[in-house]
XYZ file of C-alpha atoms in Angstrom:
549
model
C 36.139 7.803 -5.619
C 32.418 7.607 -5.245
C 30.933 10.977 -5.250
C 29.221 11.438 -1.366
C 25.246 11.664 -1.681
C 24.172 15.312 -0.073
C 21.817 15.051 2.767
C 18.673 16.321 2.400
C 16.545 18.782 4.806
C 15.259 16.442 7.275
C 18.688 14.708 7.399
C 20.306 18.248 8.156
C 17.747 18.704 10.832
C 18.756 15.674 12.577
C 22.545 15.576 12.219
C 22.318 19.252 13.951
C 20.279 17.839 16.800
C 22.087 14.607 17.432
C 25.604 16.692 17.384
C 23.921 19.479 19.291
C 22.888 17.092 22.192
C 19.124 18.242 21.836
C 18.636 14.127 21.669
C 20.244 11.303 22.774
C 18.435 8.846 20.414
C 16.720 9.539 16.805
C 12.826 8.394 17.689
C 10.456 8.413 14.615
C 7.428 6.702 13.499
C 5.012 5.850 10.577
C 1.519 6.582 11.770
C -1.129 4.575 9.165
C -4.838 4.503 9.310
C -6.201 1.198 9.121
C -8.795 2.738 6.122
C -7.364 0.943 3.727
C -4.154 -0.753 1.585
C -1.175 0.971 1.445
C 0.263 2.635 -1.748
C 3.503 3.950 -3.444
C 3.085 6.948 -1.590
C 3.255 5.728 1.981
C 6.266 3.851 0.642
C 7.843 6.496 0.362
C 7.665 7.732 4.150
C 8.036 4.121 5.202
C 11.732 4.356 3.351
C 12.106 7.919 4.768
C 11.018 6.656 8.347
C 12.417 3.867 8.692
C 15.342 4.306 6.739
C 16.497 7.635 8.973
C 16.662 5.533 11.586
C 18.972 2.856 10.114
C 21.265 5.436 9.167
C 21.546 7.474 12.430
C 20.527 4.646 14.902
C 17.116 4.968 17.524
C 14.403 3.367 16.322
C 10.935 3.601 14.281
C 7.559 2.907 15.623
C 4.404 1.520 14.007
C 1.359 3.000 15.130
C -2.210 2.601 13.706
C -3.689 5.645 13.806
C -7.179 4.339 14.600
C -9.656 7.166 16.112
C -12.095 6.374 13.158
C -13.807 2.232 14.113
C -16.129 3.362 11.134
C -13.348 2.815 8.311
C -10.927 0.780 10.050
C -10.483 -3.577 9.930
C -7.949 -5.529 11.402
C -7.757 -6.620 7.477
C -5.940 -2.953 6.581
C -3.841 -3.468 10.021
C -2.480 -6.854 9.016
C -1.519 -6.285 5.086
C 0.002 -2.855 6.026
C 2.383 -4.615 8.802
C 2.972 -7.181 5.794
C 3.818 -4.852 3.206
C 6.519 -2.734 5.554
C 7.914 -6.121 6.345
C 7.728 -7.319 2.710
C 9.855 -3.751 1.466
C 12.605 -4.808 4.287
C 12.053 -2.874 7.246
C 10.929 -3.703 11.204
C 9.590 -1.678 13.868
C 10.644 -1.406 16.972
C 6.814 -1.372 18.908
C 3.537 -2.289 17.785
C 1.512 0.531 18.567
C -1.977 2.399 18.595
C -3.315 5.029 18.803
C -6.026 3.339 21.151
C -3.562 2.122 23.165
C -3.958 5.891 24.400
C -7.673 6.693 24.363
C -7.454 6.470 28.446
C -5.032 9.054 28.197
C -6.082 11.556 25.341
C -9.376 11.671 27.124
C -6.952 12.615 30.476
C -5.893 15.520 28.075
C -9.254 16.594 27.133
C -10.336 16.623 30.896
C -7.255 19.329 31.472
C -7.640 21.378 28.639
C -11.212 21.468 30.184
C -10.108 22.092 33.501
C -7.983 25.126 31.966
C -10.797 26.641 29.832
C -9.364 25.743 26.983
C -12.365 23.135 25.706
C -15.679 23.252 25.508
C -18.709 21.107 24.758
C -20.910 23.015 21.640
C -24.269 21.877 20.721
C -23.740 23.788 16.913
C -24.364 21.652 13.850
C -21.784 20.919 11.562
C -23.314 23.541 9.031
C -23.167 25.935 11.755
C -19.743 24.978 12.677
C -18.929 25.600 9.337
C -20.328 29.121 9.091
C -18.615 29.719 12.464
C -15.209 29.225 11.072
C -15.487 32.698 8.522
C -13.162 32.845 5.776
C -9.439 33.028 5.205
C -9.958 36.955 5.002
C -12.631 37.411 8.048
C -12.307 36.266 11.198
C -14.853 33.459 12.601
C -17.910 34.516 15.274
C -17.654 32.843 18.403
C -20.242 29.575 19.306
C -22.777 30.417 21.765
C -21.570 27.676 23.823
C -17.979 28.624 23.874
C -18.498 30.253 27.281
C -19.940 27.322 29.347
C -18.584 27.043 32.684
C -15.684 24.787 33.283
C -18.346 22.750 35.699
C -20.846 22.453 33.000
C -18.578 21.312 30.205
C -17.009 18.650 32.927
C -20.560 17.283 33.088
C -21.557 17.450 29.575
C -18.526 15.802 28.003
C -18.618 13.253 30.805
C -22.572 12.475 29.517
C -20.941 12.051 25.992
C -18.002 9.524 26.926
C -21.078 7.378 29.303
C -23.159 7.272 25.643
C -26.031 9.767 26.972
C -25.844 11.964 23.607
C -26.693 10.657 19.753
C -23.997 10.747 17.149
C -24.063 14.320 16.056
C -25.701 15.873 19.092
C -22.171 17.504 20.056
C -18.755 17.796 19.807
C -15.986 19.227 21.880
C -13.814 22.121 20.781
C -10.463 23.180 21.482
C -10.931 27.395 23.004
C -8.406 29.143 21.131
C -8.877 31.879 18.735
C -11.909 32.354 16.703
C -9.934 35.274 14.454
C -6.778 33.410 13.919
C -5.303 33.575 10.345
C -5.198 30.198 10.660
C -8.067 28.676 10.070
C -6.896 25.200 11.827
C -6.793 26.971 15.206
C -10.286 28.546 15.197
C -11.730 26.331 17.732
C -11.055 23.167 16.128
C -13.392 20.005 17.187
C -11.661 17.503 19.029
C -13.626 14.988 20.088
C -16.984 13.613 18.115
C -19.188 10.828 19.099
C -19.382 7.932 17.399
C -21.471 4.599 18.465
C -19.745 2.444 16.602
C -17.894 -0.894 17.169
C -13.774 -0.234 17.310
C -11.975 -3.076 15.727
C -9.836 -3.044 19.026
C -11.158 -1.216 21.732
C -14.799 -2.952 21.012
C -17.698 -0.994 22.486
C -15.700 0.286 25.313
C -15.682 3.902 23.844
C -18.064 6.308 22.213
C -16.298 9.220 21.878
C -13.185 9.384 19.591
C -10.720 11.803 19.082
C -9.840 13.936 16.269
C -6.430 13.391 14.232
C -5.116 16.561 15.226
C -5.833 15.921 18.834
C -4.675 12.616 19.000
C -1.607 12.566 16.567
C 0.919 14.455 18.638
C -0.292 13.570 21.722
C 0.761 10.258 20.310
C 3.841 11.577 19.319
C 4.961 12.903 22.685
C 3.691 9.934 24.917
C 5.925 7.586 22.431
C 9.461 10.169 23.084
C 9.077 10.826 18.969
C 11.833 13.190 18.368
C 10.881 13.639 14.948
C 7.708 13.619 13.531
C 7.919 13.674 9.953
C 4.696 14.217 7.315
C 3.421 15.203 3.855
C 3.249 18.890 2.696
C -0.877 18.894 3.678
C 0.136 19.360 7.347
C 2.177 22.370 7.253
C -0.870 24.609 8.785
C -1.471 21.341 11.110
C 2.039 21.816 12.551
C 0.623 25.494 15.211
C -2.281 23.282 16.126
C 0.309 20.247 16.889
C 2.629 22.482 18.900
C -0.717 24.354 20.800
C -1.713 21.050 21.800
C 1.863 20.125 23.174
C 2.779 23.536 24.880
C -1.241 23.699 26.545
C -0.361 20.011 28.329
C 2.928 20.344 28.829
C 4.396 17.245 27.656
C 7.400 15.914 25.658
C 7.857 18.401 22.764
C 7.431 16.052 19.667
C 8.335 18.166 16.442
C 7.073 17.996 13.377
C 8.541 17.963 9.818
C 7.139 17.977 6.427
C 8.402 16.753 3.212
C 6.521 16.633 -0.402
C 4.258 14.310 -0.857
C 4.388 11.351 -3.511
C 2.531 12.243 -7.119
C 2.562 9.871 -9.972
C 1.521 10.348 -13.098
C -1.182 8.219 -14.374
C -2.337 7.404 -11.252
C -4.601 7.755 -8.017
C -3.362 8.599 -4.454
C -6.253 8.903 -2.890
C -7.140 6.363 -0.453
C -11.101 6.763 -0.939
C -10.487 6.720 -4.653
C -8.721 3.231 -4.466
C -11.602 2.207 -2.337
C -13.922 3.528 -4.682
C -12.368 1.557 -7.625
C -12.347 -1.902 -5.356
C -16.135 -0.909 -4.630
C -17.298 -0.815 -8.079
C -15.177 -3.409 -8.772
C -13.537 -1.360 -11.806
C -10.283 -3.203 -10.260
C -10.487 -6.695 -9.165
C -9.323 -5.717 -5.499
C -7.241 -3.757 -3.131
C -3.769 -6.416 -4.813
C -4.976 -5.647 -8.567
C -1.993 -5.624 -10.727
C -2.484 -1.974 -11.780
C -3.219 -0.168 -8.893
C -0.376 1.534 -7.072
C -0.981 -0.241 -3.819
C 2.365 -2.221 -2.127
C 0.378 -5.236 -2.518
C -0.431 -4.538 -6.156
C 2.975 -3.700 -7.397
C 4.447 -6.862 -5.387
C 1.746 -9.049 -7.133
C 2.483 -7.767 -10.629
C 6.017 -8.326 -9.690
C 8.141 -5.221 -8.311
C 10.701 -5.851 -5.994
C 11.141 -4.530 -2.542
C 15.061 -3.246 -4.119
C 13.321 -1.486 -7.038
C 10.884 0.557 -4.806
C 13.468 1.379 -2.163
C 15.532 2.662 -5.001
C 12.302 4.242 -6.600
C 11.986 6.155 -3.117
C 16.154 6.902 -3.048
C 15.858 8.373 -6.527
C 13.162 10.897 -6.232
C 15.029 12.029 -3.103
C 12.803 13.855 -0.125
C 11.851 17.564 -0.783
C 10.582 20.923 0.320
C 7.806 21.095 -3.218
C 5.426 19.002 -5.281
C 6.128 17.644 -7.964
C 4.892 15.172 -10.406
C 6.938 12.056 -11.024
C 7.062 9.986 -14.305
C 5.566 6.344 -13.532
C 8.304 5.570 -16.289
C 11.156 6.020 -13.314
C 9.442 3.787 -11.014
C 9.410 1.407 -14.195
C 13.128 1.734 -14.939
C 13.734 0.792 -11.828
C 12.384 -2.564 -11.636
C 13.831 -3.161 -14.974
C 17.277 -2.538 -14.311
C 16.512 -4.953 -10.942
C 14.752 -7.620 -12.818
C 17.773 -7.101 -15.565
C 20.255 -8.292 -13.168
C 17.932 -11.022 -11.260
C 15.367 -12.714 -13.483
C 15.760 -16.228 -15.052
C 15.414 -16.048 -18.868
C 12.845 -18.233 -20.662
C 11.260 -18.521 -23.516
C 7.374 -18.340 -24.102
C 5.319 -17.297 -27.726
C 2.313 -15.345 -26.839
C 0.793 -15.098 -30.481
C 2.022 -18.584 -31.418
C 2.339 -19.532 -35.303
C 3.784 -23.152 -36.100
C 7.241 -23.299 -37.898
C 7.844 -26.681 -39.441
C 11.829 -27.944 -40.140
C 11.635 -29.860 -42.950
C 14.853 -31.549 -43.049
C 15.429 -31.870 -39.621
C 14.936 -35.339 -38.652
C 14.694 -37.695 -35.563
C 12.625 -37.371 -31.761
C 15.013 -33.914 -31.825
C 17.489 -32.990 -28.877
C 18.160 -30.971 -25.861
C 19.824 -27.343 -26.074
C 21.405 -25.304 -23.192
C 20.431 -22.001 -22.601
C 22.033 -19.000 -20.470
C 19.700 -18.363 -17.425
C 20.873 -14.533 -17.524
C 23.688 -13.738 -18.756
C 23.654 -9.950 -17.106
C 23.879 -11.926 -13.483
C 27.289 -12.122 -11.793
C 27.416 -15.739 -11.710
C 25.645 -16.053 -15.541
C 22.732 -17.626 -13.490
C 23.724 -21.116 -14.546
C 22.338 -22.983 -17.821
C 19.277 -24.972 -18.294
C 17.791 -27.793 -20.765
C 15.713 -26.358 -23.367
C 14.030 -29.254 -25.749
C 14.193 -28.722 -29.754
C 12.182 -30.754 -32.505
C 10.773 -30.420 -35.942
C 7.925 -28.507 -35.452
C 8.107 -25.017 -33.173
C 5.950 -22.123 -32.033
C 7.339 -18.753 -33.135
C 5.458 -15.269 -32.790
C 3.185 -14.352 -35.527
C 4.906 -10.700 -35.712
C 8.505 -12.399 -36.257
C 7.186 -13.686 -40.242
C 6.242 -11.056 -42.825
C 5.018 -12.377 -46.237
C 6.325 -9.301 -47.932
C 9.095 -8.252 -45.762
C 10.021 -4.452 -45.291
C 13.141 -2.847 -45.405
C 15.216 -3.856 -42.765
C 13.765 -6.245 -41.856
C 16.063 -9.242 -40.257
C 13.265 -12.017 -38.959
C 11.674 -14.363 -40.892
C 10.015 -14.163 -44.532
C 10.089 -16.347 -47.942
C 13.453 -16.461 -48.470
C 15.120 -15.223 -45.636
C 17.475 -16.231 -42.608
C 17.231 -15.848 -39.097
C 18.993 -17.718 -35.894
C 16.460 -19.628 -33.636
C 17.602 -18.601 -30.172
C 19.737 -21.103 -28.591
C 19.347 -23.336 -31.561
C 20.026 -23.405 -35.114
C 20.233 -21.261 -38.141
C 16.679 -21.579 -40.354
C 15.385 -19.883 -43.785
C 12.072 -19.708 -44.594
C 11.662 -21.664 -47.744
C 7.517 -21.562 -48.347
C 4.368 -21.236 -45.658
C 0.666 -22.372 -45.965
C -2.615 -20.083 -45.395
C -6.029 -21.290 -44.701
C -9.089 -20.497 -46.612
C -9.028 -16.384 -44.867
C -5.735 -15.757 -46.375
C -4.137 -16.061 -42.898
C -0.534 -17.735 -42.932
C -1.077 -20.892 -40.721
C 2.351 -22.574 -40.861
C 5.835 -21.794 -42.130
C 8.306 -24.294 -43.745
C 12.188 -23.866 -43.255
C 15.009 -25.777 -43.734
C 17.959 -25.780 -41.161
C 21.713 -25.349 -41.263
C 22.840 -28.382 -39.110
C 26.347 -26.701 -38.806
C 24.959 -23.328 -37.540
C 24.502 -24.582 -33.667
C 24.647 -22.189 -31.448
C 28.054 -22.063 -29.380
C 29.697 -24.397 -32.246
C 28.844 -22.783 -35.276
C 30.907 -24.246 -38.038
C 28.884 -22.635 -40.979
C 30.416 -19.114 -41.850
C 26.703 -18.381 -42.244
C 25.829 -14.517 -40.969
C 22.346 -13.419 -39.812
C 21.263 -9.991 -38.527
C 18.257 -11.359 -36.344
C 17.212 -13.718 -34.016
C 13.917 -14.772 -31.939
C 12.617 -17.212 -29.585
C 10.521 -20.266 -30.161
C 9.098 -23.195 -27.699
C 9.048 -26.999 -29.245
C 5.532 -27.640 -30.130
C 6.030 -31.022 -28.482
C 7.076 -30.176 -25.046
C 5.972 -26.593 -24.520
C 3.337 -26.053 -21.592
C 0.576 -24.091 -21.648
C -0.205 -20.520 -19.792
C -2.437 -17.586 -19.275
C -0.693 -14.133 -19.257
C -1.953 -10.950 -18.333
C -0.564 -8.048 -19.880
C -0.640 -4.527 -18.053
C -0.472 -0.924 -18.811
C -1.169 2.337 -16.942
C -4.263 2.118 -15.233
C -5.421 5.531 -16.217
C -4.947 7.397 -19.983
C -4.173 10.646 -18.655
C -1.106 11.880 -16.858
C -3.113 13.447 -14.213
C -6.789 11.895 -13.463
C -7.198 14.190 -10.213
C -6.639 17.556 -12.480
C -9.083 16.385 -15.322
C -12.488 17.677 -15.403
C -15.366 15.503 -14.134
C -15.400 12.127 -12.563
C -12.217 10.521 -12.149
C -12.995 7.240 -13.513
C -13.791 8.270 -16.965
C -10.019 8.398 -17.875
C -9.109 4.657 -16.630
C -7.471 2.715 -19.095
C -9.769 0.656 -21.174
C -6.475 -1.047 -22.346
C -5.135 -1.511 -18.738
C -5.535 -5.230 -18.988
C -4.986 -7.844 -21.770
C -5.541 -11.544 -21.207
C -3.871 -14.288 -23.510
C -5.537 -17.423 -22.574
C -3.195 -19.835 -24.875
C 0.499 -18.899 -24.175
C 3.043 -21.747 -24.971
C 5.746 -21.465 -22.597
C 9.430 -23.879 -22.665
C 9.065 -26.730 -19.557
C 11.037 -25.322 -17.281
C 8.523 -22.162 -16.555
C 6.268 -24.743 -15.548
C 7.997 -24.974 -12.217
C 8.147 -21.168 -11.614
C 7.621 -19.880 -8.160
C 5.885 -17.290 -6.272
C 8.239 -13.813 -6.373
C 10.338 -14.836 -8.548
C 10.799 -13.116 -11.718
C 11.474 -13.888 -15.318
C 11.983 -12.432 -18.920
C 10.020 -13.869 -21.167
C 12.986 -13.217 -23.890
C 12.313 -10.249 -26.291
C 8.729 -9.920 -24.377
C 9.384 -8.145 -21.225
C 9.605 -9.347 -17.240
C 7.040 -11.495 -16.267
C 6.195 -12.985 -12.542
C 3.350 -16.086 -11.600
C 0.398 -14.767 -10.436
C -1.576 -15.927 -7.180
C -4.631 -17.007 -9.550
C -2.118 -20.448 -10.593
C -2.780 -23.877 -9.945
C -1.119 -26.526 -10.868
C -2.948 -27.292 -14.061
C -3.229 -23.582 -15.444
C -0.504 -21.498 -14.763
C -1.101 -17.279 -14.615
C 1.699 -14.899 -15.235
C 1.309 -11.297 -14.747
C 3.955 -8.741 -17.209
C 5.641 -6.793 -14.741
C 6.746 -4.376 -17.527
C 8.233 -4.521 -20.438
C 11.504 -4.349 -21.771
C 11.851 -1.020 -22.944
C 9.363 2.021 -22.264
C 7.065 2.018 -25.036
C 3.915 4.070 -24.117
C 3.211 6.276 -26.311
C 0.708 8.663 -24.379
């Protein structure tokens, strides 16, 4: 008997409404800016989002929210849609939040029309000042008592273009002393002559999030409108808005956000590091965008179970990167072809073995149902082994190679290192072994016993690669709560190219998203920068968790 998975909050919330009757059909949506890439944290409300409404029926909407044409491309529209599709989920509608400007300007007329909005001529500064303090109420503009006529006229002048950027703004009339600093006559519209990657030049005047999200909500039927922590105080505004117009009561929910440690959230500080080109763009390997993590190789199935794992909650918290990589690991354990490949290559010479050599048969993965099937691996008399797997004077325990000693070759044969040469530096340049033609792997006749093994590539068939080895792309667990700027805790060690890799044939035909272990190395995946005369592959992570921060 499997245990049964508890539901959390929001899932409460919406079993109680469905079973009261309060709604027919679950409605939600997942409302990104087009300002930029998406990251690990929107992939967790995409799961959340989307995945309510797998489990309880209705449907999910996508809608840009795109009331800023400053910050917004149809770029950041189409890799977000291709990142949601790419984790396994569809939308119902296409939608934006310009789709409604005709409408949310309707809304502004009325709340005119009822006295509740007004056109002010204040500065931002003197906005600012206007708002008081958490402990003292605000002081009222000196424009907040235009006539209905007048503010009619005036915001009309700003939707026909007759007013500057800055010149004014209109403000929502509700309560200058309100604990809540949100509702002390928030701005709601703010001009902005500036080309809208949909709407073109048709509009001037944009509205505010706060005006413009749950009117949004309601026009779409959203039942439940579910967002980070940070909008809690949002959430009076939200229902003001709703209950002034009288339209469909959208609700809002909010759920912890998504912190990671060594890494940035922020969407301007991921723009800042693609800027200054401290990354080498929004798909770097080591930034915590969608499109990063599926270029260094994460599966959709390890960041849906990332999401599943760290569950949806009421607080912050801080979540270990190291969780997000156990996950892929235990996917990629279960999924990735095994190869072989020697990133610090040393030559290993068999001196008896003789002839043009022969073709072994490796497991593709032996942790996969089916065993993955078997593939042709070519031996011969000389190999490349890693430089770390020979010691000239060997420690205790130690079971690889060194003068004297035994070790299996993967796949292969039984070897012991009989003598190695060093160049004029002292550095050991080649190692000499004699092999154990009855120690074959899978009909080993020799009684022989060895404690290690290691991998190797035939010197005369292996193909050439450039790999790029990873880390955390920050040195601190928390960049945002260290002192200073940001940037002066990234990683210097973040990124590690080996230009001369020798890799066995058959990773020469490796494929876009597909995932290997480079055996005893870690998970490895091709990179986008291959062609096919120099292949790239990026290390997804390695095998074991071995940062030491």
């Amino acid at each position: 008997m499997s245990e049964e998975k508890s539901l959390n909050f929001i899932e409460e919330i919406i079993e109680n409404d469905l079973k009261s009757g309060k709604y027919e059909t679950l409605v939600t949506r997942f409302p990104p800016e087009p300002n930029g890439y998406l990251h690990i944290g929107h992939a967790k409300a995409i799961c959340l989002n989307f995945g309510l409404t797998q489990k309880y029926g209705g449907y999910t909407n996508l809608r840009f929210d795109d009331t800023n044409p400053v910050t917004e491309k149809t770029e950041y529209v189409n890799s977000q849609q291709e990142d949601i599709q790419w984790l396994g989920f569809q939308w119902k509608n296409e939608l934006y939040a310009s789709d409604y400007f005709d409408t949310l300007h309707g809304y502004a007329v009325q709340l005119i029309e009822k006295g509740l909005a007004y056109v002010d001529h204040s500065t931002a500064e003197e906005i600012a000042a206007q708002k008081g303090t958490p402990t003292e109420p605000g002081t009222p503009s000196q424009y907040r008592n235009r006539s209905i006529e007048e503010n009619l006229e005036l915001f009309a002048k700003m939707k026909a273009g007759e007013f500057e950027d800055g010149a004014c703004i209109l403000r929502a009339k509700i309560d200058m002393a309100s604990p809540n600093m949100l509702m002390r006559d928030p701005i709601i519209y703010r001009i902005k002559h500036a080309h809208h990657h949909r709407t073109g030049d048709a509009w001037c005047i944009y509205p505010m999030y706060d005006f413009a999200h749950g009117q949004s909500d309601s026009i779409e039927n959203i039942t439940h409108s579910i967002c980070t922590l940070e909008y809690v105080s949002h959430r009076e505004l939200y229902d003001w808005f709703i209950a002034q117009l009288g339209i469909f009561p959208s609700k809002q929910y909010e759920f912890a956000r998504l912190n990671l440690t060594y890494t940035v959230m922020s969407k301007r500080k991921l723009l800042q590091l693609v800027n200054e080109s401290l990354v080498s763009g929004w798909d770097d390997p080591r930034m915590p965008t969608i499109s990063g993590l599926r270029r260094r190789g994460y599966t959709p199935e390890s960041i849906r179970e990332f999401c599943e794992r760290i569950g949806i909650a009421k607080r912050e918290n801080l979540i270990e990167l190291s969780l997000l990589e156990f996950c892929i690991r235990e996917d990629l354990n279960k999924k990735a072809t095994r190869a072989m490949a020697v990133l610090d290559p040393i030559k290993l010479v068999i001196t008896n073995y003789d002839g043009d050599g022969e073709i072994l048969i490796g497991e593709n993965n032996p942790e996969a149902e089916d065993k993955g099937g078997t593939r042709e691996i070519p031996f011969s008399k000389e190999l490349w082994i890693e430089r770390e797997d020979f010691m000239e004077e060997p420690a205790k325990k130690w079971f690889r190679l060194a003068p004297g000693a035994m070790v299996r070759l993967k796949f292969a044969y039984i070897v012991k290192c009989d003598n190695f040469v060093k160049d004029a530096d002292g550095n050991v340049t080649e190692i000499h072994c004699t092999y154990f033609p009855e120690s074959k792997s899978g009909s080993d006749t020799s009684g022989l016993t060895v404690k290690g093994t290691i991998h190797w590539v035939s010197t005369k068939h292996a193909k050439t690669a450039e790999v790029r080895l990873y880390d955390r792309l920050f040195s601190v667990v928390s960049p945002d709560a260290e002192e200073g700027d940001f940037k002066d805790y990234l990683n210097p060690n973040s990124k590690e190219v080996l230009s001369n890799v020798y890799i066995e044939p058959a990773l020469a035909e490796a494929t876009l998203g597909t995932g290997y272990q480079f055996i005893r190395k870690g998970y490895f995946c091709l990179d986008k920068d291959s062609t096919a005369d120099h292949l790239v592959f990026n290390r997804v992570v390695s095998l074991k968790d071995g940062w030491k921060g």
